[in-house]
Short mmCIF file of C-alpha atoms and ligand atoms in Angstrom, two decimals:
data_model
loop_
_atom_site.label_atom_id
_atom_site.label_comp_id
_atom_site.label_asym_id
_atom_site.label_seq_id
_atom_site.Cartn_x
_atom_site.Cartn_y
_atom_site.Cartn_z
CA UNK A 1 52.26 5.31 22.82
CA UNK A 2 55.04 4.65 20.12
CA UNK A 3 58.15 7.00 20.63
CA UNK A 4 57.09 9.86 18.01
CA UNK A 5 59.47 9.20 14.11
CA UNK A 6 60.37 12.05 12.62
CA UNK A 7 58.68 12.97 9.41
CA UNK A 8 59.59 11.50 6.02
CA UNK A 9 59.05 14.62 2.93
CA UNK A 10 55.91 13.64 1.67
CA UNK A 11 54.34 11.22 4.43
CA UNK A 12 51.02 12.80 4.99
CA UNK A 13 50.11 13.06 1.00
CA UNK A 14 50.95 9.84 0.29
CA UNK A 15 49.35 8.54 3.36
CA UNK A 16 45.97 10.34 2.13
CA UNK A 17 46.94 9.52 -2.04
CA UNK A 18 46.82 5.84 -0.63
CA UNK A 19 43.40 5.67 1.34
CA UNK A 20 44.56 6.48 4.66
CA UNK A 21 46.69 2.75 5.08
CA UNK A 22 48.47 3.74 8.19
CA UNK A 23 47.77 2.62 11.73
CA UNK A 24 49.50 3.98 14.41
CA UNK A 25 47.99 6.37 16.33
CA UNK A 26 45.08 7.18 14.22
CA UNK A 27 42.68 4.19 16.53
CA UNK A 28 43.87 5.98 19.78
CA UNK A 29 43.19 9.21 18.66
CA UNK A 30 39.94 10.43 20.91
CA UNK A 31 37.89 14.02 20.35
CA UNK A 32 38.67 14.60 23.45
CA UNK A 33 42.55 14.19 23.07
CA UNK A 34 44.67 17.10 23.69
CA UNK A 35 46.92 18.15 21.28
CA UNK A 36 50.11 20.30 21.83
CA UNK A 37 52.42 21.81 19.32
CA UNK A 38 56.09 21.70 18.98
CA UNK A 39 56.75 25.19 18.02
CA UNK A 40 60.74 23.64 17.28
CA UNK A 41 59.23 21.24 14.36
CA UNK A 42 59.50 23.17 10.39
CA UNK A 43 56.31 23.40 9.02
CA UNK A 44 57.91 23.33 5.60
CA UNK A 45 56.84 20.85 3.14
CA UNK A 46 53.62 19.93 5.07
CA UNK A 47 50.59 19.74 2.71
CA UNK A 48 48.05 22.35 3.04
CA UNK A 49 45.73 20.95 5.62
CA UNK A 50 48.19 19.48 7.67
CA UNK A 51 49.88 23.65 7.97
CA UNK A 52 46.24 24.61 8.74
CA UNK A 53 46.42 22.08 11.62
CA UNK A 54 49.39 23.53 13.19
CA UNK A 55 48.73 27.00 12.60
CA UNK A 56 45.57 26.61 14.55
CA UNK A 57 47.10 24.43 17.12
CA UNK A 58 50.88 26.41 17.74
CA UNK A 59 49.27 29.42 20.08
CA UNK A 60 47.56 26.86 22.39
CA UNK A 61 46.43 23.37 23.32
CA UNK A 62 43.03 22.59 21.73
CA UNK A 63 41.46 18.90 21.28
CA UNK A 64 40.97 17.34 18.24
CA UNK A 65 37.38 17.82 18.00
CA UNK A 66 38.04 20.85 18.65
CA UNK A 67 40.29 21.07 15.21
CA UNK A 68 38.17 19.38 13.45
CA UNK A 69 35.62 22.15 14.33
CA UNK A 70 37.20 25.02 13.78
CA UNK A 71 39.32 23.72 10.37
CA UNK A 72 35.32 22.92 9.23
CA UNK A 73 37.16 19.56 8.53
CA UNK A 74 35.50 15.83 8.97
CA UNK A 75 36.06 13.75 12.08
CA UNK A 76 37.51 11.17 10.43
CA UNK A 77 39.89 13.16 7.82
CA UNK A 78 41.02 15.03 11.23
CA UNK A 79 42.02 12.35 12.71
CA UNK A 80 43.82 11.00 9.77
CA UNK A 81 46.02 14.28 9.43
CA UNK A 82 46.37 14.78 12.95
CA UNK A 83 47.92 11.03 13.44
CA UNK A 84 50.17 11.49 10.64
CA UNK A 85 51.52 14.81 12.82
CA UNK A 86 52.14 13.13 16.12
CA UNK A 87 53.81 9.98 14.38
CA UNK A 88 56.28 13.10 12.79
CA UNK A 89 56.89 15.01 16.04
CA UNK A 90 54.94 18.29 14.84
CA UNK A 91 52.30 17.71 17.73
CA UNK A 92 51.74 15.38 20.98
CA UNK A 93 48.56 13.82 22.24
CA UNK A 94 47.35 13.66 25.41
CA UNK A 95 44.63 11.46 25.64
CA UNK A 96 41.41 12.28 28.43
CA UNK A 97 41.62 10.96 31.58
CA UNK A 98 40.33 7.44 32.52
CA UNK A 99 40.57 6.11 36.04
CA UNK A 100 42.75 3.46 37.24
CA UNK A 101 42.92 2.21 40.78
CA UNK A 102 45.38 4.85 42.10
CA UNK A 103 44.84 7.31 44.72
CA UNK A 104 46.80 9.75 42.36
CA UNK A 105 43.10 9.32 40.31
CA UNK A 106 40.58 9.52 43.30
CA UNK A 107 42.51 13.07 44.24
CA UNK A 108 42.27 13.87 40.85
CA UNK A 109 38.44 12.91 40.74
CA UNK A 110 37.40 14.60 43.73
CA UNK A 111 38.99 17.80 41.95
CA UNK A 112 36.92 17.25 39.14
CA UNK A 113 33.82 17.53 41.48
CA UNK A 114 34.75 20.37 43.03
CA UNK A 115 35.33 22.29 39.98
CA UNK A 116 31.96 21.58 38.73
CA UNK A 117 30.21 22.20 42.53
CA UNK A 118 32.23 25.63 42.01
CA UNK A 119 30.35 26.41 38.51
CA UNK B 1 29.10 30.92 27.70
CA UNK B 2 31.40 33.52 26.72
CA UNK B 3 33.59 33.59 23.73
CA UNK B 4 36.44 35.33 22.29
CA UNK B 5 39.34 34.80 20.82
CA UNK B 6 41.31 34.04 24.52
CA UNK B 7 39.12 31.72 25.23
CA UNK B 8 39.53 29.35 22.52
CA UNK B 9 42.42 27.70 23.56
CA UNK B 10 42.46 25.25 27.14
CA UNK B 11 45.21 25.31 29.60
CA UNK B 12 48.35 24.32 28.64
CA UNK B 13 48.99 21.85 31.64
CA UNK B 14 45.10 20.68 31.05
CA UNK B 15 44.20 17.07 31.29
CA UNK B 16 41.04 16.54 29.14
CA UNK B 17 37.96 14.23 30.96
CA UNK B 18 35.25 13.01 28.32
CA UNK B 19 31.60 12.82 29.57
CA UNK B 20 28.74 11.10 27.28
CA UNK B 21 24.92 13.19 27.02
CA UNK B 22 23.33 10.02 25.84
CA UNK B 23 19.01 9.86 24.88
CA UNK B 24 16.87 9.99 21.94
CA UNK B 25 15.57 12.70 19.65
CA UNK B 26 14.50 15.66 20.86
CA UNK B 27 14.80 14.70 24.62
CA UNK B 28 17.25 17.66 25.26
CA UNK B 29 20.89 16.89 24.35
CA UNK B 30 21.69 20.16 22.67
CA UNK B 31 20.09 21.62 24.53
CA UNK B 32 22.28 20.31 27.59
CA UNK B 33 25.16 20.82 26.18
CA UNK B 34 24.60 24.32 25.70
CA UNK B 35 23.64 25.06 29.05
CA UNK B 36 26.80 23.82 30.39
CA UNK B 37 29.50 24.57 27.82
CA UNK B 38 31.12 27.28 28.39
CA UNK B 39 32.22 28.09 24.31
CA UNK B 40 29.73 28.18 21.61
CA UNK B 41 28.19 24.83 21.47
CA UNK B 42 29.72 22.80 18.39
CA UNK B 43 27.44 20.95 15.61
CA UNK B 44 29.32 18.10 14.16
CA UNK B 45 28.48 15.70 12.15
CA UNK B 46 30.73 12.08 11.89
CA UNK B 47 29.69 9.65 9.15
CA UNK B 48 29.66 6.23 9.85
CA UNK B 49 28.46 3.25 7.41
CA UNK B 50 25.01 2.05 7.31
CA UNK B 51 26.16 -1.18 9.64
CA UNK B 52 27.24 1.36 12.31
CA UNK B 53 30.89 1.57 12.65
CA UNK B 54 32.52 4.64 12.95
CA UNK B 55 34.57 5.80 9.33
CA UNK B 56 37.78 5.98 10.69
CA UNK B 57 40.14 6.21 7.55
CA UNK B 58 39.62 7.89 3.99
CA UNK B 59 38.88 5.07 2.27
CA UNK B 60 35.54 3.97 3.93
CA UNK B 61 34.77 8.15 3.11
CA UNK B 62 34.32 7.44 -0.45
CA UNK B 63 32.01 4.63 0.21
CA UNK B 64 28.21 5.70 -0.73
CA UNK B 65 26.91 3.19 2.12
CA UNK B 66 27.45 6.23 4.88
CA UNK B 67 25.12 8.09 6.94
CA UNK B 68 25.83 10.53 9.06
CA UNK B 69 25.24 11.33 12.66
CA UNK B 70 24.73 14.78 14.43
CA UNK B 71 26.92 15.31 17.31
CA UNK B 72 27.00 18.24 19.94
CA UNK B 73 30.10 19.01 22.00
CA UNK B 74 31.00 21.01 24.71
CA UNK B 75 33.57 22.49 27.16
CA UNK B 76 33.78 23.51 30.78
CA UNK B 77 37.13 24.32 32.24
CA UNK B 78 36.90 23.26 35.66
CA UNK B 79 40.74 24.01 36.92
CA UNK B 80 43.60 25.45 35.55
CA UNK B 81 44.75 22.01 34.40
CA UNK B 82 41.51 20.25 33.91
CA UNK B 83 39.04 20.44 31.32
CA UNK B 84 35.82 18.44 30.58
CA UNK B 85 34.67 17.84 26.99
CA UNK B 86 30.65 17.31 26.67
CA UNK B 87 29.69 14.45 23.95
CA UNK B 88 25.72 14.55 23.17
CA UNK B 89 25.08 11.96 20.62
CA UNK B 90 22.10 9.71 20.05
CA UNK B 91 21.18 6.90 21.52
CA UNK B 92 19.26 4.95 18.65
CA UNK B 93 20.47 1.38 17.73
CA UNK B 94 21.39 2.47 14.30
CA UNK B 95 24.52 4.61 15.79
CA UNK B 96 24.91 2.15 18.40
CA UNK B 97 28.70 1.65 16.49
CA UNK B 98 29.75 5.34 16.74
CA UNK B 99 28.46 5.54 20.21
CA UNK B 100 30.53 2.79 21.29
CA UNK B 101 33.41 4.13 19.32
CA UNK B 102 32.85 7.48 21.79
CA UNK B 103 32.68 5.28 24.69
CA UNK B 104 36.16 4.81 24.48
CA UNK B 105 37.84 6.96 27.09
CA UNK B 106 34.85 8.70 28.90
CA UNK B 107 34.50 8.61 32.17
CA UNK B 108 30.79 8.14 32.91
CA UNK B 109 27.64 9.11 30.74
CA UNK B 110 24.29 11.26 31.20
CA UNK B 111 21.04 9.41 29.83
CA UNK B 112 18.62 11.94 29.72
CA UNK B 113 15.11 10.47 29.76
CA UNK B 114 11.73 12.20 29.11
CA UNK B 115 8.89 10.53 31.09
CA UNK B 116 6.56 10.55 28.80
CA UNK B 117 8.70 8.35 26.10
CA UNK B 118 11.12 6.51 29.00
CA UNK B 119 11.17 3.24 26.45
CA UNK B 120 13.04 5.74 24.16
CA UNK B 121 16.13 5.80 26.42
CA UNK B 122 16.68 2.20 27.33
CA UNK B 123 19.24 1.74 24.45
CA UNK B 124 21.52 4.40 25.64
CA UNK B 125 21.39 2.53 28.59
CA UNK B 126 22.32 -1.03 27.74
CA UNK B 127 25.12 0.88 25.21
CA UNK B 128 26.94 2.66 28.33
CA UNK B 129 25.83 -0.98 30.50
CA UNK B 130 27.32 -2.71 27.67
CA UNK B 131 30.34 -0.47 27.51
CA UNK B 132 30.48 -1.11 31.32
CA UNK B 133 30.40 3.04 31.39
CA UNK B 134 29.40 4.26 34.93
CA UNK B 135 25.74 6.12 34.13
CA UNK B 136 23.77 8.61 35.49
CA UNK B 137 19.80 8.70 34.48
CA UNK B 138 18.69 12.30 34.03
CA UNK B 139 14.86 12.74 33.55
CA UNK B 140 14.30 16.06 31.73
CA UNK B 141 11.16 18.05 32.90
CA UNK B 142 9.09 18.64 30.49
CA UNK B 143 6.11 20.77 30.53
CA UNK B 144 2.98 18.66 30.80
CA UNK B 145 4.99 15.34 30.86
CA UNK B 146 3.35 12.96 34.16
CA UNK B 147 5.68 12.76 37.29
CA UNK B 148 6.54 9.76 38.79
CA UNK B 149 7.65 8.34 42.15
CA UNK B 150 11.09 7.84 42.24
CA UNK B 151 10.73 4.20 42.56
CA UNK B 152 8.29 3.84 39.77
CA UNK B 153 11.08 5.28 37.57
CA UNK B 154 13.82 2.93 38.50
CA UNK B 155 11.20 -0.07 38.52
CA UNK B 156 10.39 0.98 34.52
CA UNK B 157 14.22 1.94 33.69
CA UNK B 158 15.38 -1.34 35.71
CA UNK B 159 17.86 0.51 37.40
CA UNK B 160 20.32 -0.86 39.41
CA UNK B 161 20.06 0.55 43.10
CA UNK B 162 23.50 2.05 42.68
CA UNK B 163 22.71 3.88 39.61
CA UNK B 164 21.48 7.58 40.39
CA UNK B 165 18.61 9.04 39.35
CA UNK B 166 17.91 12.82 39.09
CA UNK B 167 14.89 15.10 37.40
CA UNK B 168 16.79 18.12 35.59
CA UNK B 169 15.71 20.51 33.86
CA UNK B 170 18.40 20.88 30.93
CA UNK B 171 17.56 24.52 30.19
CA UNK B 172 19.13 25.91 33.63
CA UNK B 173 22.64 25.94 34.32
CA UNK B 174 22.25 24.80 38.23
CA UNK B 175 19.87 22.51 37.47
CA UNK B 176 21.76 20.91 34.16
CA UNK B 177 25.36 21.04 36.22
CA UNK B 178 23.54 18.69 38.87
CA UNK B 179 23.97 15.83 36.58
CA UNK B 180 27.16 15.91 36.21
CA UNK B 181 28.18 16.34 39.87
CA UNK B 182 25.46 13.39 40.59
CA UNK B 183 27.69 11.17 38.12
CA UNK B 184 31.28 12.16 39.45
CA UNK B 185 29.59 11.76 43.01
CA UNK B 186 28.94 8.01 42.15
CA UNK B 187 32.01 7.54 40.14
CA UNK B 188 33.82 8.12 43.31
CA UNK B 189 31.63 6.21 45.90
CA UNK B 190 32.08 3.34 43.64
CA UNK B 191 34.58 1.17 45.67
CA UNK B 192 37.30 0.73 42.79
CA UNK B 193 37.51 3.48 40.19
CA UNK B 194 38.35 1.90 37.13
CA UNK B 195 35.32 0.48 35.07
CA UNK B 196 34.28 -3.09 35.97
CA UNK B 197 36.16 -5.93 33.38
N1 LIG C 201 10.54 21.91 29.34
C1 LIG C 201 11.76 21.51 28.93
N2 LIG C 201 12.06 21.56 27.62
C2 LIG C 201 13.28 21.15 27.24
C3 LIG C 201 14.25 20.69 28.16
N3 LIG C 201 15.37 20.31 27.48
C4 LIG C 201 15.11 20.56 26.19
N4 LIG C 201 13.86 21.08 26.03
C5 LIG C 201 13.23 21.42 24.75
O1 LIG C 201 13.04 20.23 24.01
C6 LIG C 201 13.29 20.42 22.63
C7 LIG C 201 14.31 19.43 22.11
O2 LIG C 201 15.56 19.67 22.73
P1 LIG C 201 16.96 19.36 22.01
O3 LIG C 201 18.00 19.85 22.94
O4 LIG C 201 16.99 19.90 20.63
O5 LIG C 201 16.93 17.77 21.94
P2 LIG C 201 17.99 16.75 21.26
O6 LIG C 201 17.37 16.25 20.00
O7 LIG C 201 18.14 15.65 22.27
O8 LIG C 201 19.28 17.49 21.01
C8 LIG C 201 13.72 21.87 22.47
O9 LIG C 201 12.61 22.63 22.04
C9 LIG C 201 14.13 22.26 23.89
O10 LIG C 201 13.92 23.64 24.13
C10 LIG C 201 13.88 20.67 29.55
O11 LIG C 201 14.67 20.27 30.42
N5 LIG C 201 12.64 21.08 29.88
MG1 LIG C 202 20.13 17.70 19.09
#
C-alpha cells in the first residue's frame, strides 16, 4: 500500500467528472476490505456521496460491501469513492486475510476454526 | 441472525476473512448464506460487461454492453477481532470474470452441488481450481434428489482425494456451518498454507 496523500479540494469530483481515470487503490480494493475512519480528517468540501461514506463509516469499522449496501450505492461507484478516500487520509483499508507461510497465520487459522466450531 | 442498530458495525481490531458459496441456479446459495450470516442477508447486484469482466471504474458504467449479476453476502463474527464475510455468487461461465475478480483474496470456496444436476457445478469448480482456491464440495440435500456413495460422487465430480466432500443441508444452521469448518479443516491440513503458484 502507497503511504496515504492528503486530499487535493476537489479530487473526488473531478476524479468521477473524468470517468473514474485514477488507479491507485481502487484494483486492491476487496468487498471484504475493512474500512476505518479517521475521525481527525475535515469532512468539509467532500462531495455529497463521498460525506455519506464517512458518516456511515466514522461510528465503526464496516467493509466496503458493506457500504456499498447500506449507501444503496453500486459496487463499482463504491469502490471508486471509497479509493479516492483512502488515497486522501479520510479512511484506511484493511484488506481480508490471505495466508502466507507463517506460523503467525496457522495460529490465526486454527482461531478461525474454532470460532466457527463455537457457532 | 439478529439485527439492530449495534450490530451493524464489526470489531474495531477485526481482521476480515473472505469465503466463496460457489454453484448454479437455484442449488441453494441464498439460501446458505442466510443460514449462516448473522445480519440480514444482503442482495447485491455488480454489473459486469457482456465479455465478463468485472466494471471496475465509471466509465465502463455508461457502457450499454453490461449485465448484471446477483450477489448474496454475509457475516459471521467469529472473535472479537475476526470476522468472516460470505460471497454466494454464480458459478455459470458467463460470470466466470466477476467470479474470478472475487477470487481475489478469499481464502477457500464452498461449491454446493445438487445431485440430481452435479454437471451444473463443475464450472465453479475448475473457476476456484483455476484460481488455485482451496475448495470444499457441498452436496445440498434435496428432497427426492438420488443419494450416492461417496465414491460415486468424487468419481463424477473428479475430485481430487484431498478435496472434501460433505452432504449439507443449507437450510440448518449446524448442518450449513459444517461446510465451512470442513474447508478451514483442510485449509490447515494442507502442508503449506498459502495457495499453490
Ligand atoms: N431440501 C432442500 N432445499 C433447499 C436447500 N437449500 C436450498 N433449498 C431450496 O432450494 C431453492 C433454491 O435455493 P436458493 O438458495 O434460492 O438457490 P440459489 O439460486 O443458489 O441462491 C429454495 O426454494 C430453497 O428453499 C437444501 O439444503 N435442502
Ligand atoms: Mg440466489
Amino acid at each position: 500500500m502507497t503511504a496515504p496523500r492528503r486530499r487535493a479540494a476537489g479530487m473526488v469530483r473531478s476524479y468521477t467528472a473524468t470517468g473514474g481515470r485514477v488507479v491507485p487503490t481502487r484494483r486492491s480494493l476487496d468487498g471484504a476490505t475493512l474500512l476505518k475512519a479517521d475521525a481527525t480528517v475535515a469532512l468539509a468540501g467532500l462531495p455529497a456521496q463521498a460525506r455519506r461514506v464517512m458518516e456511515l463509516c466514522r461510528p465503526g469499522v464496516l467493509s466496503v460491501a458493506e457500504v456499498a449496501f447500506h449507501l444503496r450505492m453500486p459496487g463499482a461507484v463504491t469502490r471508486v469513492i471509497v479509493s479516492s478516500l483512502v488515497d486522501s487520509g479520510h479512511l484506511t483499508a484493511v484488506a481480508p486475510f490471505v495466508p502466507a507461510a507463517q506460523q503467525h497465520d496457522r495460529d490465526f487459522l486454527k482461531r478461525v476454526l474454532r470460532g466457527l466450531q463455537r457457532m | 441472525m439478529a439485527s439492530n442498530g449495534c450490530d451493524r458495525y464489526v470489531p474495531d481490531a477485526a481482521r476480515s476473512v473472505k469465503i466463496l458459496i460457489l454453484g448454479p441456479f437455484a442449488v441453494g446459495k441464498t439460501t446458505y448464506v442466510g443460514t449462516v450470516s448473522e445480519i440480514r442477508p444482503m442482495h447485491t447486484e455488480e454489473r459486469m460487461t457482456q465479455a465478463g469482466q468485472l466494471i471496475d471504474d465509471l466509465h465502463g458504467l455508461e457502457e450499454k454492453t453490461t449485465t448484471t449479476v446477483a450477489m448474496d453476502f454475509g457475516r459471521l463474527t467469529l472473535a472479537e477481532d475476526i470476522v468472516l464475510y460470505l460471497f454466494g455468487a454464480p458459478g455459470q461461465p458467463r460470470f466466470r470474470g466477476m467470479v474470478q475478480a472475487l477470487t481475489a483474496g478469499a481464502l477457500g470456496g464452498l461449491v454446493l452441488a445438487d445431485t440430481r444436476r452435479l454437471q451444473d457445478s463443475f464450472d465453479a469448480i475448475d473457476l476456484l481450481e483455476q484460481a488455485a482456491l482451496p475448495y470444499t464440495v457441498a452436496v445440498n440435500a434435496f428432497d427426492g434428489a438420488p443419494e450416492y456413495p461417496e465414491a460415486e460422487l468424487r468419481e463424477s465430480m473428479s475430485l481430487d482425494p484431498r478435496t472434501p466432500l460433505v452432504l449439507l443441508d443449507a437450510r440448518r444452521r449446524n448442518s450449513a456451518m459444517s461446510g465451512l469448518i470442513t474447508l478451514v479443516s483442510a485449509i490447515l491440513a494442507r502442508p503449506h498454507l498459502e495457495p499453490a503458484p
